[in-house]
Amino acid sequence: MTMTVPRSDRSDTGPWPYIVAAIVVCLLAAVPFLGVNAYLLSILTLGLFFAVFAMCWDLLFGYAGEPNFGATFLIGTGAYTAALLSSNGLASPAVCIVAGAIAAVVAGVLLALPALRLRGPYFGLVTLVATLILRQVIILFSDYTGGEIGIAVPDIITISSTLNFYIALGAAVLTALVLRLLVNSPFGLVLEAIGQDPLNARVLGFEITKYKVSAFCVSAFFSGLAGALMVFYLGTASTNVFVDASVGVQVIIAAIVGGRRTIVGPAIGGVFLIAAAQYLHPLGSLSEMGVAVVALVILLFLPGGLLGATRLFRKAR
């Protein structure tokens, strides 16, 4: 007896997500050659880092079925590990970035093992509390972490806005490729089946905790990697950027707006959300409301997200 995921339940079947992803990547890769200014390039760079965060969240909730409300716990761990090593002159940027990714994995395992013993919203609450605890620890040890002001990073990878853009694009493409290969593998199919019906999966002999912890590790690695890379791009690590519950909410919104359980969709949603926020920035205090309204309209009228809208368009033709 085997357990399979019904094809009708899989929102990412067929070649269309790959076609969309290839088109988007080609368009993004051509952006620096189109004569765009440095400001627009910086927005796209931040959007690509955010795309990585959204894709990692989609792996945990979209496929593993775990409502992770503490995405910035993993992101912040990677970012602050890299920043602390660099600010104290303990390692080169490359080593700091790798260390940040590894630290996020370790923190993810330490969080996942006890948290996965809980079910439903309780897991999400634990991840949210973990983010709040990390934020308070950073503030408490402000002599080392800079507290709410942040910690400056003296080293840089490059001063070229174009190279920084391609680094972010490379991180996003690598993350998307690995996650897509993972979710389309036997491991990913079992993970999705567990997310849909954990009781049936347990009856059939699958070790649910092992699969979910593995997914958590993959999500943590790329979240920490992107967080560490983003530190060297911004030149600082601060709680308002890397360890904040509101940022975690934006990651969730980006994933859902783009199209949950697609990997490609959340990446598009991440870039879209950052671009929309910057485009509406002239509205001042109303900019956040404007982004929220745009996201709400998409959620209400396009339940499948932006990527789902492309499928509706194809069916309507």
Coordinates of C-alpha atoms in Angstrom, one line a residue:
M1 CA 0.0 0.0 0.0
T2 CA 1.4 3.4 -1.0
M3 CA 0.3 7.0 -0.4
T4 CA 0.3 9.4 -3.3
V5 CA -0.5 13.0 -3.6
P6 CA -3.6 13.5 -5.9
R7 CA -2.7 15.4 -9.0
S8 CA -5.6 17.7 -8.6
D9 CA -4.2 18.9 -5.2
R10 CA -0.8 19.8 -6.7
S11 CA -0.9 23.4 -7.8
D12 CA 2.5 23.3 -9.5
T13 CA 2.1 20.5 -12.0
G14 CA 3.1 20.8 -15.6
P15 CA 5.8 22.9 -17.2
W16 CA 4.2 26.3 -16.8
P17 CA 6.0 27.3 -13.5
Y18 CA 9.3 26.5 -15.1
I19 CA 8.4 28.6 -18.2
V20 CA 7.4 31.5 -16.0
A21 CA 10.5 31.1 -13.9
A22 CA 12.8 31.0 -16.9
I23 CA 11.2 34.1 -18.4
V24 CA 11.4 36.0 -15.1
V25 CA 15.1 35.0 -14.6
C26 CA 16.0 36.1 -18.2
L27 CA 14.3 39.4 -17.7
L28 CA 16.0 40.1 -14.4
A29 CA 19.4 39.1 -15.8
A30 CA 19.0 41.6 -18.5
V31 CA 18.0 44.5 -16.2
P32 CA 21.5 45.9 -15.6
F33 CA 22.0 46.1 -19.4
L34 CA 18.8 48.2 -19.8
G35 CA 20.4 51.3 -18.3
V36 CA 18.3 51.3 -15.1
N37 CA 19.5 53.5 -12.3
A38 CA 21.1 52.3 -9.1
Y39 CA 18.0 52.9 -7.0
L40 CA 15.9 50.6 -9.1
L41 CA 18.6 48.0 -9.1
S42 CA 18.8 48.2 -5.2
I43 CA 15.0 47.6 -5.0
L44 CA 15.3 44.5 -7.2
T45 CA 18.3 43.3 -5.1
L46 CA 16.3 43.5 -1.9
G47 CA 13.3 41.9 -3.6
L48 CA 15.4 38.9 -4.7
F49 CA 16.7 38.4 -1.1
F50 CA 13.0 38.6 0.0
A51 CA 12.2 36.1 -2.7
V52 CA 14.5 33.6 -1.0
F53 CA 12.8 34.1 2.4
A54 CA 9.4 33.6 0.8
M55 CA 10.4 30.4 -1.0
C56 CA 11.9 29.0 2.2
W57 CA 8.6 29.7 4.1
D58 CA 6.6 28.0 1.3
L59 CA 8.6 24.8 1.7
L60 CA 7.6 24.6 5.4
F61 CA 4.0 25.6 5.2
G62 CA 3.0 25.0 1.6
Y63 CA 4.5 21.5 1.5
A64 CA 5.2 20.4 5.1
G65 CA 2.0 22.0 6.4
E66 CA 3.7 23.7 9.3
P67 CA 2.6 27.3 9.9
N68 CA 5.9 29.0 10.6
F69 CA 5.3 32.5 12.0
G70 CA 9.0 32.9 12.9
A71 CA 10.7 33.1 9.6
T72 CA 12.9 35.9 10.9
F73 CA 14.3 33.7 13.6
L74 CA 16.2 31.7 11.0
I75 CA 17.0 34.8 8.9
G76 CA 18.1 36.8 11.9
T77 CA 20.3 34.0 13.2
G78 CA 22.2 33.8 9.9
A79 CA 22.4 37.6 9.6
Y80 CA 23.7 38.2 13.1
T81 CA 26.1 35.3 13.0
A82 CA 27.7 36.8 9.9
A83 CA 27.7 40.3 11.3
L84 CA 29.2 39.4 14.6
L85 CA 32.0 37.4 13.0
S86 CA 32.8 40.2 10.5
S87 CA 32.5 43.1 13.0
N88 CA 35.0 41.4 15.3
G89 CA 37.4 40.6 12.5
L90 CA 37.2 36.9 13.0
A91 CA 36.6 35.8 9.5
S92 CA 36.4 36.8 5.8
P93 CA 33.0 37.6 4.3
A94 CA 32.8 34.2 2.5
V95 CA 33.4 32.4 5.8
C96 CA 30.9 34.6 7.6
I97 CA 28.3 33.8 5.0
V98 CA 28.8 30.1 5.3
A99 CA 28.9 30.3 9.1
G100 CA 25.6 32.3 9.0
A101 CA 23.9 29.5 7.0
I102 CA 25.2 26.8 9.3
A103 CA 24.2 28.7 12.4
A104 CA 20.7 29.0 11.0
V105 CA 20.5 25.3 10.4
V106 CA 21.7 24.6 14.0
A107 CA 19.2 27.0 15.4
G108 CA 16.5 25.6 13.2
V109 CA 17.1 22.0 14.4
L110 CA 17.1 23.2 18.1
L111 CA 13.8 24.9 17.5
A112 CA 12.2 22.2 15.3
L113 CA 12.8 19.2 17.5
P114 CA 10.7 20.4 20.4
A115 CA 8.3 22.5 18.4
L116 CA 7.3 19.7 16.0
R117 CA 5.9 17.8 19.0
L118 CA 3.1 20.3 18.9
R119 CA 0.3 20.4 16.4
G120 CA -1.7 23.0 14.6
P121 CA -1.3 26.7 15.6
Y122 CA 0.9 25.8 18.6
F123 CA 3.9 25.1 16.3
G124 CA 3.4 28.5 14.7
L125 CA 3.2 30.2 18.1
V126 CA 6.4 28.6 19.2
T127 CA 8.3 29.9 16.1
L128 CA 6.8 33.3 16.8
V129 CA 8.0 33.3 20.4
A130 CA 11.4 32.1 19.3
T131 CA 11.7 35.3 17.1
L132 CA 10.7 37.5 20.0
I133 CA 13.2 35.8 22.3
L134 CA 16.0 36.3 19.8
R135 CA 15.1 39.9 19.4
Q136 CA 15.2 40.4 23.2
V137 CA 18.5 38.6 23.5
I138 CA 20.0 40.9 20.8
I139 CA 18.7 43.9 22.8
L140 CA 19.9 42.5 26.1
F141 CA 23.5 42.0 24.8
S142 CA 23.6 45.4 23.1
D143 CA 27.2 45.9 23.9
Y144 CA 28.0 43.1 21.4
T145 CA 25.1 43.3 19.0
G146 CA 24.3 47.0 18.9
G147 CA 20.8 46.4 20.2
E148 CA 18.0 48.0 18.3
I149 CA 20.5 50.4 16.6
G150 CA 22.2 47.5 14.9
I151 CA 25.8 46.3 14.3
A152 CA 27.9 47.7 11.5
V153 CA 29.7 45.3 9.1
P154 CA 33.1 46.7 8.1
D155 CA 33.7 44.2 5.3
I156 CA 31.9 44.2 1.9
I157 CA 31.7 41.7 -0.9
T158 CA 31.6 44.3 -3.6
I159 CA 30.7 48.0 -4.1
S160 CA 29.2 47.3 -7.5
S161 CA 25.5 47.6 -7.5
T162 CA 25.4 45.3 -10.5
L163 CA 27.5 42.6 -8.9
N164 CA 25.4 42.8 -5.8
F165 CA 22.3 42.4 -7.9
Y166 CA 23.7 39.3 -9.6
I167 CA 24.7 37.8 -6.2
A168 CA 21.1 38.2 -5.0
L169 CA 19.8 36.8 -8.3
G170 CA 22.2 33.8 -8.0
A171 CA 21.0 33.1 -4.5
A172 CA 17.4 33.3 -5.5
V173 CA 17.9 31.0 -8.6
L174 CA 20.0 28.5 -6.6
T175 CA 17.3 28.4 -3.9
A176 CA 14.5 27.9 -6.4
L177 CA 16.3 25.2 -8.2
V178 CA 17.2 23.2 -5.1
L179 CA 13.7 23.6 -3.6
R180 CA 12.0 22.6 -6.9
L181 CA 14.2 19.6 -7.2
L182 CA 13.5 18.7 -3.6
V183 CA 9.7 19.0 -3.8
N184 CA 9.5 17.1 -7.1
S185 CA 11.6 14.2 -5.6
P186 CA 10.2 11.2 -3.7
F187 CA 11.2 13.1 -0.5
G188 CA 9.1 16.1 -1.6
L189 CA 6.1 14.0 -2.5
V190 CA 6.2 12.3 0.9
L191 CA 6.6 15.7 2.6
E192 CA 3.6 17.1 0.8
A193 CA 1.5 14.0 1.6
I194 CA 2.5 14.4 5.3
G195 CA 1.5 18.0 5.2
Q196 CA -1.9 17.1 3.8
D197 CA -2.7 14.0 5.9
P198 CA -0.1 13.4 8.7
L199 CA -2.3 10.7 10.4
N200 CA -2.4 8.6 7.2
A201 CA 1.3 9.1 6.7
R202 CA 2.1 7.9 10.2
V203 CA -0.1 4.8 9.7
L204 CA 1.8 4.0 6.5
G205 CA 5.1 4.1 8.4
F206 CA 6.6 7.4 7.4
E207 CA 8.7 9.1 10.1
I208 CA 6.9 12.4 10.1
T209 CA 9.4 14.2 12.4
K210 CA 12.4 13.2 10.3
Y211 CA 10.9 14.6 7.1
K212 CA 9.8 17.8 8.7
V213 CA 13.1 18.4 10.5
S214 CA 14.8 17.8 7.2
A215 CA 12.6 20.4 5.5
F216 CA 13.3 22.8 8.4
C217 CA 17.0 22.3 7.9
V218 CA 16.8 23.1 4.2
S219 CA 14.6 26.1 4.8
A220 CA 17.0 27.3 7.6
F221 CA 20.1 26.9 5.4
F222 CA 18.8 29.1 2.6
S223 CA 17.2 31.6 4.9
G224 CA 20.4 32.0 6.9
L225 CA 22.4 32.2 3.7
A226 CA 20.3 35.0 2.2
G227 CA 20.2 36.8 5.6
A228 CA 24.1 36.7 5.8
L229 CA 24.4 37.9 2.1
M230 CA 21.9 40.7 2.8
V231 CA 24.0 41.8 5.8
F232 CA 27.0 42.4 3.6
Y233 CA 24.8 44.2 1.0
L234 CA 23.3 46.5 3.6
G235 CA 26.4 46.9 5.6
T236 CA 24.6 46.4 8.9
A237 CA 22.4 44.0 10.8
S238 CA 19.5 45.4 12.8
T239 CA 16.5 43.9 14.5
N240 CA 14.0 46.0 12.5
V241 CA 15.3 44.4 9.3
F242 CA 16.2 40.8 10.3
V243 CA 14.5 40.0 13.5
D244 CA 11.0 41.5 13.5
A245 CA 7.6 39.9 13.6
S246 CA 6.2 42.3 11.0
V247 CA 9.0 41.3 8.6
G248 CA 7.9 37.7 9.1
V249 CA 4.3 38.7 8.3
Q250 CA 5.5 40.3 5.0
V251 CA 7.3 37.0 4.1
I252 CA 4.1 35.1 4.6
I253 CA 2.1 37.7 2.6
A254 CA 4.7 37.5 -0.2
A255 CA 4.5 33.7 -0.4
I256 CA 0.7 33.7 -0.5
V257 CA 0.4 36.6 -2.9
G258 CA 2.8 34.8 -5.3
G259 CA 1.1 31.5 -5.0
R260 CA 1.5 29.0 -2.2
R261 CA 2.9 25.5 -2.8
T262 CA 4.7 26.5 -6.0
I263 CA 8.1 27.7 -4.9
V264 CA 8.2 29.9 -8.0
G265 CA 5.2 31.9 -6.9
P266 CA 6.6 33.0 -3.6
A267 CA 9.7 34.2 -5.4
I268 CA 7.6 36.4 -7.7
G269 CA 5.6 37.5 -4.7
G270 CA 8.7 38.5 -2.8
V271 CA 10.0 40.8 -5.6
F272 CA 6.5 42.1 -6.2
L273 CA 6.0 43.0 -2.5
I274 CA 9.3 44.9 -2.2
A275 CA 8.8 46.7 -5.5
A276 CA 5.2 47.7 -4.5
A277 CA 6.4 49.0 -1.2
Q278 CA 9.0 51.2 -2.8
Y279 CA 6.7 52.4 -5.5
L280 CA 4.2 53.5 -2.9
H281 CA 6.8 55.0 -0.7
P282 CA 5.9 58.6 -1.7
L283 CA 2.6 58.1 0.0
G284 CA 4.5 58.3 3.3
S285 CA 2.7 56.6 6.2
L286 CA 0.0 55.4 3.8
S287 CA 2.5 53.3 1.9
E288 CA 2.1 50.3 4.2
M289 CA -1.6 50.6 4.0
G290 CA -1.3 50.7 0.2
V291 CA 0.8 47.5 0.1
A292 CA -1.7 45.8 2.4
V293 CA -4.6 46.8 0.2
V294 CA -2.9 45.5 -2.9
A295 CA -2.1 42.2 -1.1
L296 CA -5.7 42.0 0.2
V297 CA -7.1 42.4 -3.3
I298 CA -4.9 39.7 -4.7
L299 CA -5.8 37.3 -1.9
L300 CA -9.5 37.9 -2.3
F301 CA -9.8 37.8 -6.0
L302 CA -6.8 35.6 -6.9
P303 CA -6.7 32.8 -4.3
G304 CA -4.0 31.0 -6.3
G305 CA -1.8 34.1 -6.2
L306 CA -0.1 35.8 -9.1
L307 CA 1.1 32.5 -10.5
G308 CA -2.4 31.1 -10.2
A309 CA -3.6 34.1 -12.3
T310 CA -1.4 32.9 -15.2
R311 CA -3.2 29.5 -15.0
L312 CA -6.6 31.2 -15.1
F313 CA -5.5 33.2 -18.1
R314 CA -4.4 30.0 -19.9
K315 CA -7.7 28.3 -19.2
A316 CA -9.7 31.3 -20.4
R317 CA -8.0 31.3 -23.8

